[in-house]
Short mmCIF file of C-alpha atoms in Angstrom, two decimals:
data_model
loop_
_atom_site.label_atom_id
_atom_site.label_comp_id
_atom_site.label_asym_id
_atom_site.label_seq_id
_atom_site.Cartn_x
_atom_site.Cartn_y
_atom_site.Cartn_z
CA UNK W 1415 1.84 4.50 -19.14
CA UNK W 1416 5.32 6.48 -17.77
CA UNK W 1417 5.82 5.71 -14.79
CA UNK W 1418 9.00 8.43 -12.97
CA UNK W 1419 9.97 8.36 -9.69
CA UNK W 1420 9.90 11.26 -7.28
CA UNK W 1421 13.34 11.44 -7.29
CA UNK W 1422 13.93 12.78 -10.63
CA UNK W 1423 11.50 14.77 -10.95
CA UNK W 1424 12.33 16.48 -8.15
CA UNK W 1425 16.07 17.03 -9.20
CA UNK W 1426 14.51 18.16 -12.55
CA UNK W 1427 12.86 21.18 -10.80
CA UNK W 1428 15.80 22.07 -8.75
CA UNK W 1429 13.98 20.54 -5.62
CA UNK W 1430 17.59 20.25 -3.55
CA UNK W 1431 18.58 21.89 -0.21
CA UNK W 1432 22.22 21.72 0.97
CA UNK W 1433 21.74 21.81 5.21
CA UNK W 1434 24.82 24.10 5.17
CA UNK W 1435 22.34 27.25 4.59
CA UNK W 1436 19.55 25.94 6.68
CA UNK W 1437 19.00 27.82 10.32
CA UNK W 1438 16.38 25.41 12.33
CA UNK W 1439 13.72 27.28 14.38
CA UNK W 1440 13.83 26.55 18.33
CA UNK W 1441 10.94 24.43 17.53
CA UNK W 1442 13.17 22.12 15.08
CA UNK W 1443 15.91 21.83 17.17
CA UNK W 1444 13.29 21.01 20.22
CA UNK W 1445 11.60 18.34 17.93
CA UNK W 1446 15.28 16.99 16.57
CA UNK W 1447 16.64 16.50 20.11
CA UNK W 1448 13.41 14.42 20.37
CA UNK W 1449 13.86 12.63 17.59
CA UNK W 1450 17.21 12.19 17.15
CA UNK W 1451 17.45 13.64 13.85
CA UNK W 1452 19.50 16.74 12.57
CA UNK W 1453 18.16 20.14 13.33
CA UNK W 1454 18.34 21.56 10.42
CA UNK W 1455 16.82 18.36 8.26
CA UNK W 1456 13.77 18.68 10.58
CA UNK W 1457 13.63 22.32 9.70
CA UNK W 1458 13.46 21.13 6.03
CA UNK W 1459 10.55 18.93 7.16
CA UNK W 1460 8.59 20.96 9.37
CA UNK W 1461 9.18 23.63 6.53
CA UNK W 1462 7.57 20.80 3.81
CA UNK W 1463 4.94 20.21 6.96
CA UNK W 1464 1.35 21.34 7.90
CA UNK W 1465 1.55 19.24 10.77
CA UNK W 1466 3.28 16.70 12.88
CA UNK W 1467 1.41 13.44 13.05
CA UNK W 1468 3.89 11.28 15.16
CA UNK W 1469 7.54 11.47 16.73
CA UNK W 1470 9.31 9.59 18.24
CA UNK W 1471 12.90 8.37 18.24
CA UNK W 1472 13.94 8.03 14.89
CA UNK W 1473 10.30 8.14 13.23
CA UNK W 1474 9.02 11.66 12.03
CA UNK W 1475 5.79 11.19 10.32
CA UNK W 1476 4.10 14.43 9.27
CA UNK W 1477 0.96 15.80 6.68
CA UNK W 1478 2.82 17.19 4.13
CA UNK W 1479 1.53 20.00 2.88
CA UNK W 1480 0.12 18.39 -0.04
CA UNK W 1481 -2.07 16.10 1.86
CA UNK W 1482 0.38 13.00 2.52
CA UNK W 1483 0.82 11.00 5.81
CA UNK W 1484 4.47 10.57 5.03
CA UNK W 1485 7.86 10.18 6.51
CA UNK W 1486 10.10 12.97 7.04
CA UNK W 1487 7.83 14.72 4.46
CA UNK W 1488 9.78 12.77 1.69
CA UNK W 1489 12.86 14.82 2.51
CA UNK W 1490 15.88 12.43 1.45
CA UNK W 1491 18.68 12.10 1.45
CA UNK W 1492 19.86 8.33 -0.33
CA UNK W 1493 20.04 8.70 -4.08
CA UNK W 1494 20.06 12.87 -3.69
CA UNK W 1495 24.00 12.87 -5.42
CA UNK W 1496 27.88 12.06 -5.62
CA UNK W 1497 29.39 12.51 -2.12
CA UNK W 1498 30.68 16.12 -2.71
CA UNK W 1499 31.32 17.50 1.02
CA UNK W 1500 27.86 18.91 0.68
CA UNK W 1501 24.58 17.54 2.78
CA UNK W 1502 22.22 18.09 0.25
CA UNK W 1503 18.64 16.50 0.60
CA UNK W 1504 16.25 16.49 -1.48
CA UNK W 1505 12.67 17.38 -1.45
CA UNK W 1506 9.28 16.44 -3.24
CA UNK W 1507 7.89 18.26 -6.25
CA UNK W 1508 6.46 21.17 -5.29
CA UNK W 1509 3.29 19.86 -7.12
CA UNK W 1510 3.48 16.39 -8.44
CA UNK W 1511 0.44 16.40 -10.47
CA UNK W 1512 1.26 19.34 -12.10
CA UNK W 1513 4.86 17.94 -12.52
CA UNK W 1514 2.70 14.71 -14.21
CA UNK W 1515 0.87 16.85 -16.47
CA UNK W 1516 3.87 18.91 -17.90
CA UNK W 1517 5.48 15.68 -18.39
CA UNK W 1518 2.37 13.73 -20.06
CA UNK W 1519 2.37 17.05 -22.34
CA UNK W 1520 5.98 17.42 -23.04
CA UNK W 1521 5.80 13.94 -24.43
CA UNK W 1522 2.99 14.23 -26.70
CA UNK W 1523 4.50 17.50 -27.78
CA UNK W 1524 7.86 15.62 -28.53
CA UNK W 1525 6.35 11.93 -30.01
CA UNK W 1526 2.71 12.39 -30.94
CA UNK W 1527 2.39 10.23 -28.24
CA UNK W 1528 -0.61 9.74 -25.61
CA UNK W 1529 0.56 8.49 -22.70
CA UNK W 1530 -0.52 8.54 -19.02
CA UNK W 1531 2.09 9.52 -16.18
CA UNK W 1532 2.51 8.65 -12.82
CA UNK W 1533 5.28 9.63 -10.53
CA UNK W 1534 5.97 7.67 -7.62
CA UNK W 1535 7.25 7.53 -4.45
CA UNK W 1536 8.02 4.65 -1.63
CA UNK W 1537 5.71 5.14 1.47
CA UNK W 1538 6.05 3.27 4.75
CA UNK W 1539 2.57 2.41 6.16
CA UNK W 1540 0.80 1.45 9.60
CA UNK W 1541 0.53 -2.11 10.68
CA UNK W 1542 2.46 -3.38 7.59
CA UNK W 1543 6.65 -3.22 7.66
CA UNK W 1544 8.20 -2.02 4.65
CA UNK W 1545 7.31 0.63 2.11
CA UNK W 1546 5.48 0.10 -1.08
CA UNK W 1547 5.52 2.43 -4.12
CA UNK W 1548 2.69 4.99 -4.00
CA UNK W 1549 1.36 7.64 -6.73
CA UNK W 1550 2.35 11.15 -5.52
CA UNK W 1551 1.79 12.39 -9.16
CA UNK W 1552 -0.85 11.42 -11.99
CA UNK W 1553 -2.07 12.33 -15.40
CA UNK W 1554 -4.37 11.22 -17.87
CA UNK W 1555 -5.19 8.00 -15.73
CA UNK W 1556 -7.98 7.58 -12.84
CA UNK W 1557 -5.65 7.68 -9.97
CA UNK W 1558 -8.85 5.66 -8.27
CA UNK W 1559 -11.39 3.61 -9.74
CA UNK W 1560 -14.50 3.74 -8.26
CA UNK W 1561 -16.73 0.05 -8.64
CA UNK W 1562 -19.42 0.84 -6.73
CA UNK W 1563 -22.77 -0.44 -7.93
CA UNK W 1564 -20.87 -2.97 -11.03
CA UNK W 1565 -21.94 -6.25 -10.33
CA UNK W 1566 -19.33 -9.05 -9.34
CA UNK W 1567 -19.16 -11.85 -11.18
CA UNK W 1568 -22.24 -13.37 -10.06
CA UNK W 1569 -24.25 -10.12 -10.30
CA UNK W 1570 -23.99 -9.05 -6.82
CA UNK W 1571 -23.49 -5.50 -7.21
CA UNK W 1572 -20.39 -4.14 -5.17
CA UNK W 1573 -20.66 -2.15 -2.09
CA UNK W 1574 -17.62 -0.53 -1.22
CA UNK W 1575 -14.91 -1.18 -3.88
CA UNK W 1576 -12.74 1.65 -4.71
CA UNK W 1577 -9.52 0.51 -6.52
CA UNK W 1578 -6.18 2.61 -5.66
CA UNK W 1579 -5.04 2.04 -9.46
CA UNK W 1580 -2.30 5.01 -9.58
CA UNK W 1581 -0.95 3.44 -6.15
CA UNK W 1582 -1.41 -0.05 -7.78
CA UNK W 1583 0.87 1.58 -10.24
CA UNK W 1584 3.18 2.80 -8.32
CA UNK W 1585 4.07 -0.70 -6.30
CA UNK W 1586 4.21 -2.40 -9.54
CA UNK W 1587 7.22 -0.13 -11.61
CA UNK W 1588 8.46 0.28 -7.50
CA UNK W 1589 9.56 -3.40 -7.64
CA UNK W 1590 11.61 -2.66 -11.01
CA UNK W 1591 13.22 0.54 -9.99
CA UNK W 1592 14.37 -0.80 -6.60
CA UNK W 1593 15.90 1.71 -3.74
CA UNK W 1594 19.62 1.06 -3.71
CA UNK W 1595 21.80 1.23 -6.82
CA UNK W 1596 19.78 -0.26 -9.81
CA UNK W 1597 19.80 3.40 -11.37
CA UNK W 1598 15.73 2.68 -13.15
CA UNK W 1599 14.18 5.91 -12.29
CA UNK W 1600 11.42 5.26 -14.99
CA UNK W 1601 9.06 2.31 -16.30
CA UNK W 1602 6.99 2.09 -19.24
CA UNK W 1603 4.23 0.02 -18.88
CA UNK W 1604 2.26 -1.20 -21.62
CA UNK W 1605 -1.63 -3.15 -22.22
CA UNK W 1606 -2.70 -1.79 -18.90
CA UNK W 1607 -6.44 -0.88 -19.70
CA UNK W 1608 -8.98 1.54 -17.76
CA UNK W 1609 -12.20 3.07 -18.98
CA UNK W 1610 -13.34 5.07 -15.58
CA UNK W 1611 -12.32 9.23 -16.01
CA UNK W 1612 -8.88 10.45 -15.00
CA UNK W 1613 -8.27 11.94 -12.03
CA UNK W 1614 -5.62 13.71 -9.42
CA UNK W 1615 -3.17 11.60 -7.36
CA UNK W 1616 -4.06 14.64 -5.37
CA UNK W 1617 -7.66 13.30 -5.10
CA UNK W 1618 -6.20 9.25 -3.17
CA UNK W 1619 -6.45 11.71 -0.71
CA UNK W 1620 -8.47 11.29 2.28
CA UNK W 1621 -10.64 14.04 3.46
CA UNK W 1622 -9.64 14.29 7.54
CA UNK W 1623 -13.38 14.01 8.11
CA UNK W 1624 -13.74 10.58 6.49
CA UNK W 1625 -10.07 9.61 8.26
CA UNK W 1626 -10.35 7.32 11.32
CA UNK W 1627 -6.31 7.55 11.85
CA UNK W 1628 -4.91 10.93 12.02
CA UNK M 379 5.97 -16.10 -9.22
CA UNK M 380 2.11 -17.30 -9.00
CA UNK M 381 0.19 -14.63 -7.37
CA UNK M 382 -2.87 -16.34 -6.38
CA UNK M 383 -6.10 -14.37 -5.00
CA UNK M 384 -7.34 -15.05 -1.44
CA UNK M 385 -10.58 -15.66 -2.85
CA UNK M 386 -9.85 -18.62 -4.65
CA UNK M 387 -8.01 -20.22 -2.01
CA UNK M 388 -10.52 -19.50 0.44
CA UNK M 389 -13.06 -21.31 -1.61
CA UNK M 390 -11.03 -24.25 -1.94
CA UNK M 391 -10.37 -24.58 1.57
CA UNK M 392 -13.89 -24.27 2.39
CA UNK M 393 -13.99 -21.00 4.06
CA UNK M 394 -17.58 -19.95 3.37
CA UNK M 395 -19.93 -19.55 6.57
CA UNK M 396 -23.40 -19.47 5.55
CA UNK M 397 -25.09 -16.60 7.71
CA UNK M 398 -28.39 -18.13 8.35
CA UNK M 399 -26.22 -20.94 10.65
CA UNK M 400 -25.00 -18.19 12.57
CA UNK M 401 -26.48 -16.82 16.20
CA UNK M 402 -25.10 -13.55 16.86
CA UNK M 403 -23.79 -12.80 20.27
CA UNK M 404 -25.00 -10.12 22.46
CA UNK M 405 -21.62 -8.31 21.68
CA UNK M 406 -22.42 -8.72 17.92
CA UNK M 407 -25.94 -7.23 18.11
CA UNK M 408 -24.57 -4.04 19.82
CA UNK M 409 -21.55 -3.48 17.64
CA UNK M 410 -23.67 -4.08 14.56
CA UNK M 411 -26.24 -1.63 15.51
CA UNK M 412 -23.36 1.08 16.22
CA UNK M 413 -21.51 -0.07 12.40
CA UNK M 414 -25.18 -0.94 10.56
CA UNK M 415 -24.03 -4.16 9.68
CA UNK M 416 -26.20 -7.36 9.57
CA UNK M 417 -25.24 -8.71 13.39
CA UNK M 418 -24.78 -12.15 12.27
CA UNK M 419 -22.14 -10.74 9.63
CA UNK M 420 -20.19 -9.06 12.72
CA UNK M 421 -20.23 -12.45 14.65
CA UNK M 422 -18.20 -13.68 12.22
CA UNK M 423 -15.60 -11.26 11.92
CA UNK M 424 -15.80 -11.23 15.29
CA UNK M 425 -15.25 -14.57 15.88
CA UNK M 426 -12.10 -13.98 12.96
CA UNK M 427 -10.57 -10.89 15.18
CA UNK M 428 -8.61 -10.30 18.40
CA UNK M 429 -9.77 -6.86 18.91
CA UNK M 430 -11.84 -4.33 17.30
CA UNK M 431 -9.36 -0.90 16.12
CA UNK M 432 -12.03 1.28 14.84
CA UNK M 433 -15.87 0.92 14.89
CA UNK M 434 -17.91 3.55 13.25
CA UNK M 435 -21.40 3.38 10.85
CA UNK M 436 -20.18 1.49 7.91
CA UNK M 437 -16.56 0.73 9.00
CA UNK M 438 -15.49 -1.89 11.23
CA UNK M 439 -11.91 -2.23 11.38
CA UNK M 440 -10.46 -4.82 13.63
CA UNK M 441 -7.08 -7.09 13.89
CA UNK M 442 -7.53 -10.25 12.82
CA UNK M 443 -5.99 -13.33 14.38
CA UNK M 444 -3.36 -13.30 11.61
CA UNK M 445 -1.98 -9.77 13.06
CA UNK M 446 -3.66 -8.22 9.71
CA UNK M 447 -5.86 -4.93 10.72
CA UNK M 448 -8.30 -4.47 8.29
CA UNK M 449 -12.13 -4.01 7.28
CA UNK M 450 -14.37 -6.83 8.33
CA UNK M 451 -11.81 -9.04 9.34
CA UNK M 452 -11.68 -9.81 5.26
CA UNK M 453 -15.30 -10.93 5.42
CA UNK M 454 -16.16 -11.24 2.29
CA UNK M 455 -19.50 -11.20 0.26
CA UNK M 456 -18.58 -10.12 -3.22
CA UNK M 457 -17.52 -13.03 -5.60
CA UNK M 458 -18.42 -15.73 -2.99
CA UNK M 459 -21.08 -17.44 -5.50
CA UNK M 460 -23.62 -17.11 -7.54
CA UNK M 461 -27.27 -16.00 -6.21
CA UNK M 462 -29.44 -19.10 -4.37
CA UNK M 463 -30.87 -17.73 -1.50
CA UNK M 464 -28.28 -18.22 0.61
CA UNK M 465 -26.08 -15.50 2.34
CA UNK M 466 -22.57 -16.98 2.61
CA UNK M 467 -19.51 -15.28 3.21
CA UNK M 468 -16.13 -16.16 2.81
CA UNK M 469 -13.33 -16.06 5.18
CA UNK M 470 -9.43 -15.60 4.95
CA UNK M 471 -7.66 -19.09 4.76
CA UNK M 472 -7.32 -19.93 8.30
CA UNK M 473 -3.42 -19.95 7.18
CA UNK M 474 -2.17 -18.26 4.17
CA UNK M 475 1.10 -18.64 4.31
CA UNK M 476 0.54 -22.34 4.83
CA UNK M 477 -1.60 -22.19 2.05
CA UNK M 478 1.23 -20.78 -0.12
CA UNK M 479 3.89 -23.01 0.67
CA UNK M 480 0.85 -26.17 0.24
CA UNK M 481 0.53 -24.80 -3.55
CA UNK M 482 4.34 -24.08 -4.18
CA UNK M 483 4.33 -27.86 -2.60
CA UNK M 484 1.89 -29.20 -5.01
CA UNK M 485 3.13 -27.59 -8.11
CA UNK M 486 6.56 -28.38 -7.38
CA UNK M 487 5.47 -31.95 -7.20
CA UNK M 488 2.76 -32.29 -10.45
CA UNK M 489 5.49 -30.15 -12.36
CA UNK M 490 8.97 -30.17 -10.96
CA UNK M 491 9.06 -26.54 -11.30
CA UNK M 492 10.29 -24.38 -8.50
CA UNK M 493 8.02 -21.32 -8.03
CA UNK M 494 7.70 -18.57 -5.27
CA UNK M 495 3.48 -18.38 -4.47
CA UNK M 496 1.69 -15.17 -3.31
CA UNK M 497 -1.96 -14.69 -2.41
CA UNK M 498 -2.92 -11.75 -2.16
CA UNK M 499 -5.84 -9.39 -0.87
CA UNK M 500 -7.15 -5.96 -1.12
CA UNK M 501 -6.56 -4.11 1.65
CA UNK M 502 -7.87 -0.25 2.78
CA UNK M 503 -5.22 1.88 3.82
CA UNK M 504 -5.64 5.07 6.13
CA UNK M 505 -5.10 8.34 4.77
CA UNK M 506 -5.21 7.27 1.41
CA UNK M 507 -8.75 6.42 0.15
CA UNK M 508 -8.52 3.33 -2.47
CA UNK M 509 -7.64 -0.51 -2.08
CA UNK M 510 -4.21 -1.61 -2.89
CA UNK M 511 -3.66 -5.73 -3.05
CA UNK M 512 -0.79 -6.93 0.10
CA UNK M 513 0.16 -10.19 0.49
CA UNK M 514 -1.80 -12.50 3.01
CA UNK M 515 0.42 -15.46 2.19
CA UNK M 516 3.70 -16.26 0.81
CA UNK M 517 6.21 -19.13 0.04
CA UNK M 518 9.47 -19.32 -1.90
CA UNK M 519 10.34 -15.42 -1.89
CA UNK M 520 11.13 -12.64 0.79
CA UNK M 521 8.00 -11.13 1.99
CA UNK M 522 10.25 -8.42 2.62
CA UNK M 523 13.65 -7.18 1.70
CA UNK M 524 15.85 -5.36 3.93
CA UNK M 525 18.35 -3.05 2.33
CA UNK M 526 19.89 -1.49 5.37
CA UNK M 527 23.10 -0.72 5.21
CA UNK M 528 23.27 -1.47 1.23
CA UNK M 529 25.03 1.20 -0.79
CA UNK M 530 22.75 3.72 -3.22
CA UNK M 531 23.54 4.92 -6.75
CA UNK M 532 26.50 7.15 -5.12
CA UNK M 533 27.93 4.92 -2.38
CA UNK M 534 25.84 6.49 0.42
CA UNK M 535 23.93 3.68 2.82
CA UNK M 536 20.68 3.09 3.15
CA UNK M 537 19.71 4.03 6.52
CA UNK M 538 16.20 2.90 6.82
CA UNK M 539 14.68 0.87 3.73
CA UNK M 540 13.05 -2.10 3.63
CA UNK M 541 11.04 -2.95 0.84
CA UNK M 542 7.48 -4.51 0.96
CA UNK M 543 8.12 -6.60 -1.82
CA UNK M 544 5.67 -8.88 -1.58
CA UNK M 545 3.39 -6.69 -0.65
CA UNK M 546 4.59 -4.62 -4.31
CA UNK M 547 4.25 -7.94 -6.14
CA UNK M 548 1.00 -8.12 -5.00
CA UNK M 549 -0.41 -4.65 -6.00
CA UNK M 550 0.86 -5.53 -9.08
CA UNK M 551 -0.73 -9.08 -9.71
CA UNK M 552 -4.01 -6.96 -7.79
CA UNK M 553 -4.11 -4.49 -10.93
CA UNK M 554 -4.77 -7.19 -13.47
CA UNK M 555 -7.20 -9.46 -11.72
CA UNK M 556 -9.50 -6.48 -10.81
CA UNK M 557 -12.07 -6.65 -8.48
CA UNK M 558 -15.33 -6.66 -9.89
CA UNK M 559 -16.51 -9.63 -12.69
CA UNK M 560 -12.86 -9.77 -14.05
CA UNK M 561 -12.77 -13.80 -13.27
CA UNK M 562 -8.57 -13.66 -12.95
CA UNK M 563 -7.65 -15.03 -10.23
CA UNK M 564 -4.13 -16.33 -10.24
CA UNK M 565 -1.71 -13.85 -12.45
CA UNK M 566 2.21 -15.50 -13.68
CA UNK M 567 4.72 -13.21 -13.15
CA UNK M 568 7.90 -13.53 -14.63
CA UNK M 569 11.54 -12.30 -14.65
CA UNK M 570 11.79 -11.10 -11.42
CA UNK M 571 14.69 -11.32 -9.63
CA UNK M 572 15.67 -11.25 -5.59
CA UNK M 573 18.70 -12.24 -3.62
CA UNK M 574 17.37 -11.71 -0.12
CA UNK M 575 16.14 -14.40 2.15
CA UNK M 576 12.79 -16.15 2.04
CA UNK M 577 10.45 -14.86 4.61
CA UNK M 578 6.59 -14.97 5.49
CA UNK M 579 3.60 -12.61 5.27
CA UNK M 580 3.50 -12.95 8.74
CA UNK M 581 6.70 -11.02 8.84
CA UNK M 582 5.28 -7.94 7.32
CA UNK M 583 2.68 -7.61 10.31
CA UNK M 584 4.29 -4.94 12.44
CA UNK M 585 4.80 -5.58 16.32
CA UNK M 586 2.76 -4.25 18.54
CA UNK M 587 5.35 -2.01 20.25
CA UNK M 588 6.95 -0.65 16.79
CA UNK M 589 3.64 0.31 15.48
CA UNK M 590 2.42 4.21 16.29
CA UNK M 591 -1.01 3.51 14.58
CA UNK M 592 -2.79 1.15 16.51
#
């Protein structure tokens, strides 16, 4: 199991946007001045965006347009490059899975090798302070594991249980890459064992039907 | 690092509540015909909550008295014990991070080894569908690390980050105990490394008045 973070991958594919050429819509600068963000980074955002789930001073938490309750859309701007004059930020994949899957092929096209991929990203959350590494990207892994109906140890059979594994993932190489200057942008994992079918970290998310916070 | 599973510790501390004791309150009847949950059940998480946050068939999400919001107050009847007729269910310690410090305590004193404790829980998350394990309880490590103002790879500070790292420590530990008939529940980690100051699980519960979600 490869675990790559977001940022990478997303300088890989070219995913960077220097503010210089950016023009922000009336309805950027509008939700900026709210925010107290740059104009032209919320355009970026709003532009990343299928809707704006809260604002407020300094906090700009949208859907992204892949599916993710997320900060700024994952628009950054720490780790992007050398200082160079420039404001360049630097935006998701445009599809992480897909991004996963090249990846997981690549490297069995290069080693022989079969080996799952996640990418990952850091996520801030409700109710909890501080972010913890999430799966924005999977392949050939179950991003969730689904235990309903397998008994618990004393044969009770489980209700509810669905394990986040990909996310599970994600926290666990997130502690050894860090988020300031430890310069680990990928973690191989080894003897982690699954046996339920691989799925999408597209598919963690949840339908806005079943989704008691939006 | 011990990462220890609520579970366990609830059981030693005697946290089990055996249903058939328990007379559901008027309140409890009504909420558990709007949820379909077994009214004495939502007594007890009840009687383990400050408020209810979301109440709708099959979900009952409420704050516990720790600050924690989450499902059924982390009333628990998977892996309580084996089948005798009885229907007990297992609460959260009534103080996990006491807990933690009691076993860093006690193995520090039976081993003279100095070792950071987590226990750890699975938690629900909105937006995303799957568990991931956070930390309940925690002694000898920073619940959280605060990098603000630290430089990244290229000089540039961090504006916003703080890491959940105990939160990350406990996804991890979360992935190998499993949830189902596993029987793992304390998980060694080592080589991990930190330089930031100890702090509590309490400290990752987000105030009131910073917290958009609630």
């Amino acid at each position: 199991m490869l675990v790559v973070a977001q940022k990478i991958v997303s300088k890989a594919e070219g995913r960077l946007v220097d503010l210089a050429t950016i023009e922000p819509s009336a309805r950027a600068v509008a939700l900026a001045a709210d925010v107290g963000k740059d104009p032209r980074l919320v355009e970026v955002v709003l532009s990343e965006s299928v809707r704006v789930v809260r604002a407020r001073r300094g906090v700009l938490i949208v859907e992204h347009r892949l599916g993710f309750i997320m900060a700024n859309a994952g628009v950054d701007q720490s780790n992007v490059g050398p200082p160079d004059g420039s404001q360049r930020v630097l935006l998701l994949p445009e599809n992480p899975d897909r991004s996963a899957q090249a990846l997981r092929r690549g490297l069995a096209a290069l080693t022989g090798i079969d080996i799952a991929v996640v990418i990952n990203d850091s996520f801030g959350r409700p109710w909890r302070q501080g972010t913890a590494g999430v799966a924005i990207g999977a392949a050939g892994l179950p991003a969730l594991i689904d235990l309903r109906g397998q008994p618990d140890l004393f044969g009770r059979r489980l209700e509810f249980t669905i394990i986040g594994f990909a996310d599970e993932i994600a926290a666990a190489a997130s502690l050894l890459m860090g988020q300031a200057d430890e310069a680990l942008p990928a973690v191989l994992i080894r003897g982690l064992r699954w046996s339920a079918p691989e799925s999408t970290a597209a598919s963690i998310v949840r339908s806005p039907n079943e989704d008691l916070f939006r």
